[in-house]
PDB file of C-alpha atoms in Angstrom:
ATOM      1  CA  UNK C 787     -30.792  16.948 -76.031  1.00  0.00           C
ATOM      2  CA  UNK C 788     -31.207  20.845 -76.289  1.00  0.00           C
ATOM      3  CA  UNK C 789     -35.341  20.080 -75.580  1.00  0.00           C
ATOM      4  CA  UNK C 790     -34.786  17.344 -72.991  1.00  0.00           C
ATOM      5  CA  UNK C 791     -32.998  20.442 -71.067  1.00  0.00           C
ATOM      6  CA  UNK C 792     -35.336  22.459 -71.686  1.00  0.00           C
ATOM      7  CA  UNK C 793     -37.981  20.667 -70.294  1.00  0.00           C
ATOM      8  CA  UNK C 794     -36.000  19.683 -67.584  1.00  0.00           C
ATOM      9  CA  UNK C 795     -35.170  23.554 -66.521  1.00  0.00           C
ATOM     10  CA  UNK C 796     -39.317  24.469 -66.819  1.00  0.00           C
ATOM     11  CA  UNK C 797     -39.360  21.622 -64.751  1.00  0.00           C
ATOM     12  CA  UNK C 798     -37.027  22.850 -61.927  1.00  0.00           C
ATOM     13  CA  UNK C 799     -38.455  26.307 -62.179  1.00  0.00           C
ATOM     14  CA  UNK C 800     -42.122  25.621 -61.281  1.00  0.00           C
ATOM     15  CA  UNK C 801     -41.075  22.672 -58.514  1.00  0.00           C
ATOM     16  CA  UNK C 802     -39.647  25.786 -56.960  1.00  0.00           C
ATOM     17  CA  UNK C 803     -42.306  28.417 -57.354  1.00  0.00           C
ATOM     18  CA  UNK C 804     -45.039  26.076 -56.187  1.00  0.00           C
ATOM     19  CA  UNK C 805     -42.443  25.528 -53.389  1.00  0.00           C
ATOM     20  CA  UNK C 806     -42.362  29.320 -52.781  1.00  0.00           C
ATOM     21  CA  UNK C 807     -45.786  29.174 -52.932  1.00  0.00           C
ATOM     22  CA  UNK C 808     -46.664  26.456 -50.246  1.00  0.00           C
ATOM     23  CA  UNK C 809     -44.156  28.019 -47.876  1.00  0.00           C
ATOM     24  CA  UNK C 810     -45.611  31.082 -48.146  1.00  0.00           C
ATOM     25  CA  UNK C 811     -49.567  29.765 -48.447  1.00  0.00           C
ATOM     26  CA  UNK C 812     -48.914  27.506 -45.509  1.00  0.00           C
ATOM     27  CA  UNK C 813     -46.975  29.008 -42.962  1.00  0.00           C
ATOM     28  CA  UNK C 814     -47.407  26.860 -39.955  1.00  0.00           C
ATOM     29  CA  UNK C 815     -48.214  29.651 -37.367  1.00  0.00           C
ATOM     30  CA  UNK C 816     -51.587  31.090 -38.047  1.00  0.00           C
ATOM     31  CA  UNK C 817     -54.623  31.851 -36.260  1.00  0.00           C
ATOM     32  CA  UNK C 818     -57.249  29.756 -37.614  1.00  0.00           C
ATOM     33  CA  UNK C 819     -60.357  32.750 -37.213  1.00  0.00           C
ATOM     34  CA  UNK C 820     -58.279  35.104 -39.273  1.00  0.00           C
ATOM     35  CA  UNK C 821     -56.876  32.509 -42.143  1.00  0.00           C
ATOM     36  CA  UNK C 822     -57.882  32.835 -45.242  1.00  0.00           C
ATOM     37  CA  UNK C 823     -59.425  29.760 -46.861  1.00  0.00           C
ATOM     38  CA  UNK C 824     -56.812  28.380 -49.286  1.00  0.00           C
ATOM     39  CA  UNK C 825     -57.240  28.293 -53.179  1.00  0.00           C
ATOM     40  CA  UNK C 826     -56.776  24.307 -53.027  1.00  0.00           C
ATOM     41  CA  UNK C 827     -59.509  21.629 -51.422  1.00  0.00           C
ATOM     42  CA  UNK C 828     -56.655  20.533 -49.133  1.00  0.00           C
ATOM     43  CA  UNK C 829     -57.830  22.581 -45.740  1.00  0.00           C
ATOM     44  CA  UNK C 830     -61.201  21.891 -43.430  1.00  0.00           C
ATOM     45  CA  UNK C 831     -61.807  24.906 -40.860  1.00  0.00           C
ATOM     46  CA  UNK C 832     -63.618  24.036 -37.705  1.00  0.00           C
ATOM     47  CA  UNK C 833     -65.717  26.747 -35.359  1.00  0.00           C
ATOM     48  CA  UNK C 834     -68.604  26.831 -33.303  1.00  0.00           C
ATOM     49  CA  UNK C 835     -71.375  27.839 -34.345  1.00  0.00           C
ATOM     50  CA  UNK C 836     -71.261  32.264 -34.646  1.00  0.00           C
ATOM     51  CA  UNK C 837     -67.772  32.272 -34.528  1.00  0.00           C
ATOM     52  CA  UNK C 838     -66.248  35.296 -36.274  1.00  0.00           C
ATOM     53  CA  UNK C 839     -63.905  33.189 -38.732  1.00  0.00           C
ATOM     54  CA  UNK C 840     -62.526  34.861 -42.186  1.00  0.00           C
ATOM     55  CA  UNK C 841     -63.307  31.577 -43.950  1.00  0.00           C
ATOM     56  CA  UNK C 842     -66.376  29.441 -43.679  1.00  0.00           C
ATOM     57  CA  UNK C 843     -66.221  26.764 -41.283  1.00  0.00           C
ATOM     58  CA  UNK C 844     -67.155  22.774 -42.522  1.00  0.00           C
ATOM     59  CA  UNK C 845     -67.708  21.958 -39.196  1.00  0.00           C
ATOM     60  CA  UNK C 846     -69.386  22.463 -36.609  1.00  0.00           C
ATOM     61  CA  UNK C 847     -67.391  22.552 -33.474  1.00  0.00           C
ATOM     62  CA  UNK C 848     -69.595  21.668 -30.460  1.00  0.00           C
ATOM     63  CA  UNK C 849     -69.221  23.416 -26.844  1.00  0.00           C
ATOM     64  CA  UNK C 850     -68.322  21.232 -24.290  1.00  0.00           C
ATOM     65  CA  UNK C 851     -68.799  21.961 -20.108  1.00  0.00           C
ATOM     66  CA  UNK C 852     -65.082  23.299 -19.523  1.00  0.00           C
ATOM     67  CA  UNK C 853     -62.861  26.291 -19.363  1.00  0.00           C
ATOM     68  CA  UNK C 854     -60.612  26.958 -22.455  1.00  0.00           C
ATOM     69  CA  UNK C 855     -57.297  26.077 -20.539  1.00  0.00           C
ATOM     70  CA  UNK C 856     -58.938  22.691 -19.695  1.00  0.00           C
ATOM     71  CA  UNK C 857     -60.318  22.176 -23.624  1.00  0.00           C
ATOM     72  CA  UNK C 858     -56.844  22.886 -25.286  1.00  0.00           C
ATOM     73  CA  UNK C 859     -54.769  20.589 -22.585  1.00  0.00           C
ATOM     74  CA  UNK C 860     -57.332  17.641 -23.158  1.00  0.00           C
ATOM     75  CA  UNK C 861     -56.588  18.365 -26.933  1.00  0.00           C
ATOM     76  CA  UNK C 862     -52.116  19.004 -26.223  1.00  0.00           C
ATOM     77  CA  UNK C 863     -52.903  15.198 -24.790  1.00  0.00           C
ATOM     78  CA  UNK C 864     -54.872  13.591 -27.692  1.00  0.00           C
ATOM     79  CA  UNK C 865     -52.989  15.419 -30.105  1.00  0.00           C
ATOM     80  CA  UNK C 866     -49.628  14.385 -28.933  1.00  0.00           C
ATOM     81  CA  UNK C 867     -50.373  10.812 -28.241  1.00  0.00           C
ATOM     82  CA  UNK C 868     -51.055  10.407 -32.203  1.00  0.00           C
ATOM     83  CA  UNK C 869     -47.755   8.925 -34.225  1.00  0.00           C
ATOM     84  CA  UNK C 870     -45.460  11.140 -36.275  1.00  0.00           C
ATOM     85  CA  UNK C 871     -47.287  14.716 -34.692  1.00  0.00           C
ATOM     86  CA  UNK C 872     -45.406  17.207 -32.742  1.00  0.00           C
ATOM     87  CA  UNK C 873     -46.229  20.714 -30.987  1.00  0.00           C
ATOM     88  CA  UNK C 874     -44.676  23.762 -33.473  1.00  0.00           C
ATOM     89  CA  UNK C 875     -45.576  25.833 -30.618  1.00  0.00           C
ATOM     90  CA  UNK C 876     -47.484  26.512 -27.237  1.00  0.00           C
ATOM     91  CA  UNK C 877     -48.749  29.404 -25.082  1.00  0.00           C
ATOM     92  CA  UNK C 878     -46.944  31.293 -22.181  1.00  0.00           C
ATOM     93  CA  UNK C 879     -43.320  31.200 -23.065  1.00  0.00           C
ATOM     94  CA  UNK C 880     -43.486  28.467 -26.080  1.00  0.00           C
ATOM     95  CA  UNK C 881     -43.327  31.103 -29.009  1.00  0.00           C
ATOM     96  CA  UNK C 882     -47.033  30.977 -29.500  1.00  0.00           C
ATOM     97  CA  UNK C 883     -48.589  30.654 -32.571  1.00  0.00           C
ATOM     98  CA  UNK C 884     -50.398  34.076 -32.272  1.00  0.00           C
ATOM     99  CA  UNK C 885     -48.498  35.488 -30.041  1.00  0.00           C
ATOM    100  CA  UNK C 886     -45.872  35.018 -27.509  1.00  0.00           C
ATOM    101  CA  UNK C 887     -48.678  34.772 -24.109  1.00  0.00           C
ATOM    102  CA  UNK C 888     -50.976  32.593 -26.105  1.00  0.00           C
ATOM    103  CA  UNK C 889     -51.574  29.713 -23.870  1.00  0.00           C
ATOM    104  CA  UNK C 890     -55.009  28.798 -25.802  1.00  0.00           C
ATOM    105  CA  UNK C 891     -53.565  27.870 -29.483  1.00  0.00           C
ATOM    106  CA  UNK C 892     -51.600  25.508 -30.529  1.00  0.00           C
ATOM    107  CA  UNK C 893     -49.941  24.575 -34.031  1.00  0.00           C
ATOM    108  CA  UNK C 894     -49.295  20.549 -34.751  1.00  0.00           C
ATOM    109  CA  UNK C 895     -47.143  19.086 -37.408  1.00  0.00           C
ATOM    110  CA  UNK C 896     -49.022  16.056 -38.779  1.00  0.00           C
ATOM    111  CA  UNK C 897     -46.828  13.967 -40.997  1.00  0.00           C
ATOM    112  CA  UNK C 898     -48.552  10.938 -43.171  1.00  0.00           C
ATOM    113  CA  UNK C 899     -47.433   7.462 -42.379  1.00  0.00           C
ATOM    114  CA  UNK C 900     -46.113   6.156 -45.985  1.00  0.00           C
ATOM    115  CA  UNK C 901     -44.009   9.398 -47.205  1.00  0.00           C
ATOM    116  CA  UNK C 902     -44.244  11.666 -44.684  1.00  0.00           C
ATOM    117  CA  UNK C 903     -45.894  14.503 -46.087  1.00  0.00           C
ATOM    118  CA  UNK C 904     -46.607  17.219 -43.423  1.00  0.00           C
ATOM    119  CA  UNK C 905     -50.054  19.121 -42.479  1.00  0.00           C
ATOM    120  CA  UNK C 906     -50.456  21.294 -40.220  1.00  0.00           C
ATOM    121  CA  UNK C 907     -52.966  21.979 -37.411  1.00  0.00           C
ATOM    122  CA  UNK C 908     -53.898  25.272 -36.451  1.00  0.00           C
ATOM    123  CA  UNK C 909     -56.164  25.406 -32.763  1.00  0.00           C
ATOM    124  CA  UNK C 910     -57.100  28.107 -30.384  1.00  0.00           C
ATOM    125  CA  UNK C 911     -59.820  26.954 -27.453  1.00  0.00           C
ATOM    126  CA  UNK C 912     -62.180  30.021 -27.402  1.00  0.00           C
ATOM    127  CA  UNK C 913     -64.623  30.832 -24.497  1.00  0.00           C
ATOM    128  CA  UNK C 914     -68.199  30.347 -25.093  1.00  0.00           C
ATOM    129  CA  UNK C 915     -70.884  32.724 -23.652  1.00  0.00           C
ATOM    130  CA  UNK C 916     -73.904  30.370 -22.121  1.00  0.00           C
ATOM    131  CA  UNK C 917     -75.392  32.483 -19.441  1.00  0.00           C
ATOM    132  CA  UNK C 918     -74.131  29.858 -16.935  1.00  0.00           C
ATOM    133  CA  UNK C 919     -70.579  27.654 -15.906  1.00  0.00           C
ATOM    134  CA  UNK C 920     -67.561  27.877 -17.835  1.00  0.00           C
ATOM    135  CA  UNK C 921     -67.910  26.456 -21.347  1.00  0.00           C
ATOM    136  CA  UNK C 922     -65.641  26.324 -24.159  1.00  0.00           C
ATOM    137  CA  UNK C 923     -64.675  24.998 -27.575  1.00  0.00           C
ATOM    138  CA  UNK C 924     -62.150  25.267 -30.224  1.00  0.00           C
ATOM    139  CA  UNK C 925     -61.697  26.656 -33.951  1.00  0.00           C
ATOM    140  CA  UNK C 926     -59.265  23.929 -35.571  1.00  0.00           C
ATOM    141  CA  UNK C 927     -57.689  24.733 -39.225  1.00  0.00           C
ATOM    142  CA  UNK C 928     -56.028  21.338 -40.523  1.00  0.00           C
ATOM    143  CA  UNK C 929     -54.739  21.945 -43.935  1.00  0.00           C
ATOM    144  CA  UNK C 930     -52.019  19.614 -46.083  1.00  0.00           C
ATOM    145  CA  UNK C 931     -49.045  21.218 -46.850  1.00  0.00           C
ATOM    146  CA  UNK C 932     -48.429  19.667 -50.605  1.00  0.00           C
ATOM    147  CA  UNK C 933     -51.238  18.330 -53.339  1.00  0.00           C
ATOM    148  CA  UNK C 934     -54.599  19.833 -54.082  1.00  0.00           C
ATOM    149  CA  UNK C 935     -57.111  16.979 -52.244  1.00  0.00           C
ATOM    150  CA  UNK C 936     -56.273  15.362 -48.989  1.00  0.00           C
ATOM    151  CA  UNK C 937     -58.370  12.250 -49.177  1.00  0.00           C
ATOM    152  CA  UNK C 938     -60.229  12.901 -46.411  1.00  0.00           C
ATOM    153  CA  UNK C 939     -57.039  13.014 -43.885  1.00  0.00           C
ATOM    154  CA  UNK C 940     -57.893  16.751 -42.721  1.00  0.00           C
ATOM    155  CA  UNK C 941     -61.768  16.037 -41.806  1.00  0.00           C
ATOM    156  CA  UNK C 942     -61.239  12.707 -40.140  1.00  0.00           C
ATOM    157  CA  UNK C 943     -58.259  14.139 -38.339  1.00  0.00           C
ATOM    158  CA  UNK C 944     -61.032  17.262 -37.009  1.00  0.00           C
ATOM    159  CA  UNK C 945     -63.436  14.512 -36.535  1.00  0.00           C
ATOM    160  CA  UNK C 946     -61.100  12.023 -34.487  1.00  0.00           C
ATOM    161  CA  UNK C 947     -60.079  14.991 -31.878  1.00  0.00           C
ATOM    162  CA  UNK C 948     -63.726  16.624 -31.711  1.00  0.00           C
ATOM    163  CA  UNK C 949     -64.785  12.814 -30.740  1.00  0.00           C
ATOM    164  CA  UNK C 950     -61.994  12.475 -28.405  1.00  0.00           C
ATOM    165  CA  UNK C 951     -62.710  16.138 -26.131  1.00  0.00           C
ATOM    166  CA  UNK C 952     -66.611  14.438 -26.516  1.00  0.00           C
ATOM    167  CA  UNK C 953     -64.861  11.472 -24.357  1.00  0.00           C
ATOM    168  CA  UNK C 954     -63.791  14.072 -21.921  1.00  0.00           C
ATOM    169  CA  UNK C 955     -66.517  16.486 -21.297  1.00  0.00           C
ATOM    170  CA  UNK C 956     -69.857  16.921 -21.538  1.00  0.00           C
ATOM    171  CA  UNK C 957     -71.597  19.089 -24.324  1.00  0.00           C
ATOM    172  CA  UNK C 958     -73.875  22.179 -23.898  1.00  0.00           C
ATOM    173  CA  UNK C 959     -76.943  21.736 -25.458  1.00  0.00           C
TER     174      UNK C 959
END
Protein backbone atom coordinates (compact mmCIF):
# COMPACT_ATOMS: atom_id res chain seq x y z
CA UNK A 1 0.00 0.00 0.00
CA UNK A 2 2.89 2.27 1.38
CA UNK A 3 4.53 1.94 -2.55
CA UNK A 4 1.19 2.20 -4.37
CA UNK A 5 1.22 5.82 -2.53
CA UNK A 6 4.21 6.43 -3.30
CA UNK A 7 3.97 6.09 -6.76
CA UNK A 8 0.86 7.70 -6.78
CA UNK A 9 2.36 11.07 -5.01
CA UNK A 10 5.57 11.05 -7.81
CA UNK A 11 2.77 10.78 -9.92
CA UNK A 12 0.83 13.94 -8.82
CA UNK A 13 4.04 15.84 -8.43
CA UNK A 14 5.36 15.74 -12.03
CA UNK A 15 1.51 16.04 -13.63
CA UNK A 16 1.93 19.36 -11.91
CA UNK A 17 5.41 20.50 -12.78
CA UNK A 18 4.97 19.63 -16.43
CA UNK A 19 1.74 21.65 -15.83
CA UNK A 20 3.85 24.56 -14.48
CA UNK A 21 5.87 24.03 -17.20
CA UNK A 22 3.36 24.24 -20.21
CA UNK A 23 1.75 27.28 -18.62
CA UNK A 24 4.73 28.91 -18.41
CA UNK A 25 6.38 27.47 -21.97
CA UNK A 26 3.13 28.31 -23.67
CA UNK A 27 1.74 31.39 -22.64
CA UNK A 28 -0.82 32.25 -25.20
CA UNK A 29 0.23 35.94 -25.85
CA UNK A 30 3.50 36.03 -27.65
CA UNK A 31 4.95 37.60 -30.55
CA UNK A 32 5.81 34.98 -32.90
CA UNK A 33 9.41 36.92 -34.33
CA UNK A 34 10.67 37.07 -30.80
CA UNK A 35 9.52 33.35 -29.47
CA UNK A 36 11.80 31.11 -28.76
CA UNK A 37 11.50 27.76 -30.53
CA UNK A 38 10.20 25.27 -27.94
CA UNK A 39 12.25 22.21 -26.59
CA UNK A 40 9.32 19.81 -27.91
CA UNK A 41 8.46 19.05 -31.90
CA UNK A 42 4.96 20.35 -31.09
CA UNK A 43 5.37 24.14 -32.69
CA UNK A 44 5.84 25.13 -36.69
CA UNK A 45 6.93 28.97 -37.08
CA UNK A 46 5.95 30.64 -40.28
CA UNK A 47 7.84 33.97 -41.88
CA UNK A 48 8.64 35.32 -45.07
CA UNK A 49 11.44 34.92 -46.40
CA UNK A 50 14.37 37.55 -44.36
CA UNK A 51 12.24 37.97 -41.63
CA UNK A 52 14.12 38.73 -38.40
CA UNK A 53 12.53 35.72 -36.31
CA UNK A 54 14.43 34.30 -32.99
CA UNK A 55 13.61 30.78 -34.18
CA UNK A 56 13.93 29.33 -37.62
CA UNK A 57 10.97 29.44 -39.65
CA UNK A 58 9.53 25.84 -41.48
CA UNK A 59 7.75 27.79 -43.73
CA UNK A 60 7.85 29.93 -46.01
CA UNK A 61 5.23 32.55 -45.77
CA UNK A 62 4.54 34.07 -49.23
CA UNK A 63 3.73 37.97 -49.82
CA UNK A 64 0.56 38.59 -51.13
CA UNK A 65 -0.67 42.19 -53.07
CA UNK A 66 -2.30 43.84 -49.82
CA UNK A 67 -1.76 46.10 -46.89
CA UNK A 68 -1.20 44.39 -43.45
CA UNK A 69 -4.66 45.58 -42.02
CA UNK A 70 -6.27 43.89 -45.09
CA UNK A 71 -3.92 40.45 -44.66
CA UNK A 72 -4.74 39.96 -40.86
CA UNK A 73 -8.74 40.73 -41.34
CA UNK A 74 -8.85 38.16 -44.34
CA UNK A 75 -7.03 35.83 -41.77
CA UNK A 76 -9.62 37.19 -38.26
CA UNK A 77 -12.30 35.76 -41.08
CA UNK A 78 -10.78 32.34 -42.02
CA UNK A 79 -9.58 31.85 -38.70
CA UNK A 80 -12.81 32.39 -36.97
CA UNK A 81 -15.00 30.55 -39.33
CA UNK A 82 -12.98 27.21 -38.28
CA UNK A 83 -14.94 25.03 -35.36
CA UNK A 84 -13.90 25.11 -31.71
CA UNK A 85 -11.25 28.44 -32.41
CA UNK A 86 -11.69 31.70 -30.75
CA UNK A 87 -9.76 35.22 -30.76
CA UNK A 88 -7.54 35.43 -27.17
CA UNK A 89 -7.02 38.85 -28.30
CA UNK A 90 -7.05 41.68 -31.05
CA UNK A 91 -5.45 45.06 -31.83
CA UNK A 92 -6.68 48.65 -30.90
CA UNK A 93 -8.48 48.25 -27.66
CA UNK A 94 -8.72 44.19 -27.57
CA UNK A 95 -5.71 43.67 -25.07
CA UNK A 96 -3.35 42.88 -27.86
CA UNK A 97 -1.17 40.19 -27.87
CA UNK A 98 1.98 42.45 -28.04
CA UNK A 99 0.70 45.23 -26.94
CA UNK A 100 -2.38 47.10 -26.16
CA UNK A 101 -2.48 49.26 -30.01
CA UNK A 102 -1.57 46.13 -31.85
CA UNK A 103 -4.14 45.92 -34.49
CA UNK A 104 -1.76 43.55 -36.75
CA UNK A 105 -1.48 40.29 -34.34
CA UNK A 106 -3.68 38.15 -33.28
CA UNK A 107 -3.61 35.05 -30.78
CA UNK A 108 -6.25 31.97 -31.60
CA UNK A 109 -7.22 29.21 -29.30
CA UNK A 110 -7.41 26.04 -31.43
CA UNK A 111 -9.01 23.21 -29.55
CA UNK A 112 -8.91 19.45 -31.20
CA UNK A 113 -12.20 17.92 -32.08
CA UNK A 114 -12.12 14.46 -29.96
CA UNK A 115 -10.70 15.82 -26.42
CA UNK A 116 -10.29 19.17 -26.80
CA UNK A 117 -6.81 19.78 -26.33
CA UNK A 118 -5.89 23.48 -26.97
CA UNK A 119 -3.05 25.11 -29.36
CA UNK A 120 -2.48 28.18 -29.79
CA UNK A 121 -1.87 30.53 -32.76
CA UNK A 122 0.35 33.29 -32.58
CA UNK A 123 0.04 35.97 -35.97
CA UNK A 124 1.21 39.43 -36.67
CA UNK A 125 0.70 40.66 -40.61
CA UNK A 126 4.07 42.45 -41.26
CA UNK A 127 4.67 44.96 -44.16
CA UNK A 128 6.77 43.86 -46.95
CA UNK A 129 9.22 46.24 -48.75
CA UNK A 130 8.77 45.60 -52.80
CA UNK A 131 9.75 48.86 -54.32
CA UNK A 132 6.11 49.19 -55.50
CA UNK A 133 2.08 48.89 -54.02
CA UNK A 134 1.34 47.84 -50.67
CA UNK A 135 2.30 44.23 -49.97
CA UNK A 136 2.20 42.22 -46.97
CA UNK A 137 2.39 38.86 -45.22
CA UNK A 138 2.31 37.25 -41.92
CA UNK A 139 4.71 35.36 -39.34
CA UNK A 140 2.27 32.60 -37.80
CA UNK A 141 3.59 30.48 -34.59
CA UNK A 142 1.02 27.47 -34.08
CA UNK A 143 2.26 25.38 -31.29
CA UNK A 144 0.15 22.50 -29.12
CA UNK A 145 -0.22 23.23 -25.76
CA UNK A 146 0.19 19.43 -24.23
CA UNK A 147 2.30 16.24 -25.81
CA UNK A 148 5.63 16.33 -27.54
CA UNK A 149 4.41 15.66 -31.53
CA UNK A 150 1.32 17.16 -32.97
CA UNK A 151 0.65 14.82 -35.83
CA UNK A 152 0.86 17.17 -38.27
CA UNK A 153 -2.17 19.46 -36.80
CA UNK A 154 0.20 22.67 -36.47
CA UNK A 155 1.62 22.55 -40.26
CA UNK A 156 -1.64 21.72 -41.94
CA UNK A 157 -3.35 24.29 -39.77
CA UNK A 158 -0.31 27.05 -41.30
CA UNK A 159 -0.88 25.42 -44.55
CA UNK A 160 -4.85 25.59 -44.62
CA UNK A 161 -4.78 29.57 -43.74
CA UNK A 162 -1.63 30.41 -46.06
CA UNK A 163 -3.93 28.60 -48.89
CA UNK A 164 -6.92 30.42 -47.84
CA UNK A 165 -5.20 34.43 -47.92
CA UNK A 166 -3.79 32.69 -51.56
CA UNK A 167 -7.78 32.58 -52.33
CA UNK A 168 -7.89 36.20 -51.50
CA UNK A 169 -5.00 37.98 -52.96
CA UNK A 170 -2.62 37.77 -55.34
CA UNK A 171 1.15 36.88 -54.60
CA UNK A 172 4.30 38.99 -55.34
CA UNK A 173 6.59 37.23 -57.28
Amino acid sequence: MRRILTVFLVFVLLSAGFALYQGVTFAPRVDPAEAAAPMTPNWLLAAPAGADTAASAAVEAPVWRATPLEVIAALDAVVLSEPRTERLSEGPGGGGAFGVDDALARTYLQRSETIGYPDYANVRAVPVETGGAPAASVIMLSRSVYGIGDAGVNQARVERWIAALDARFERVE
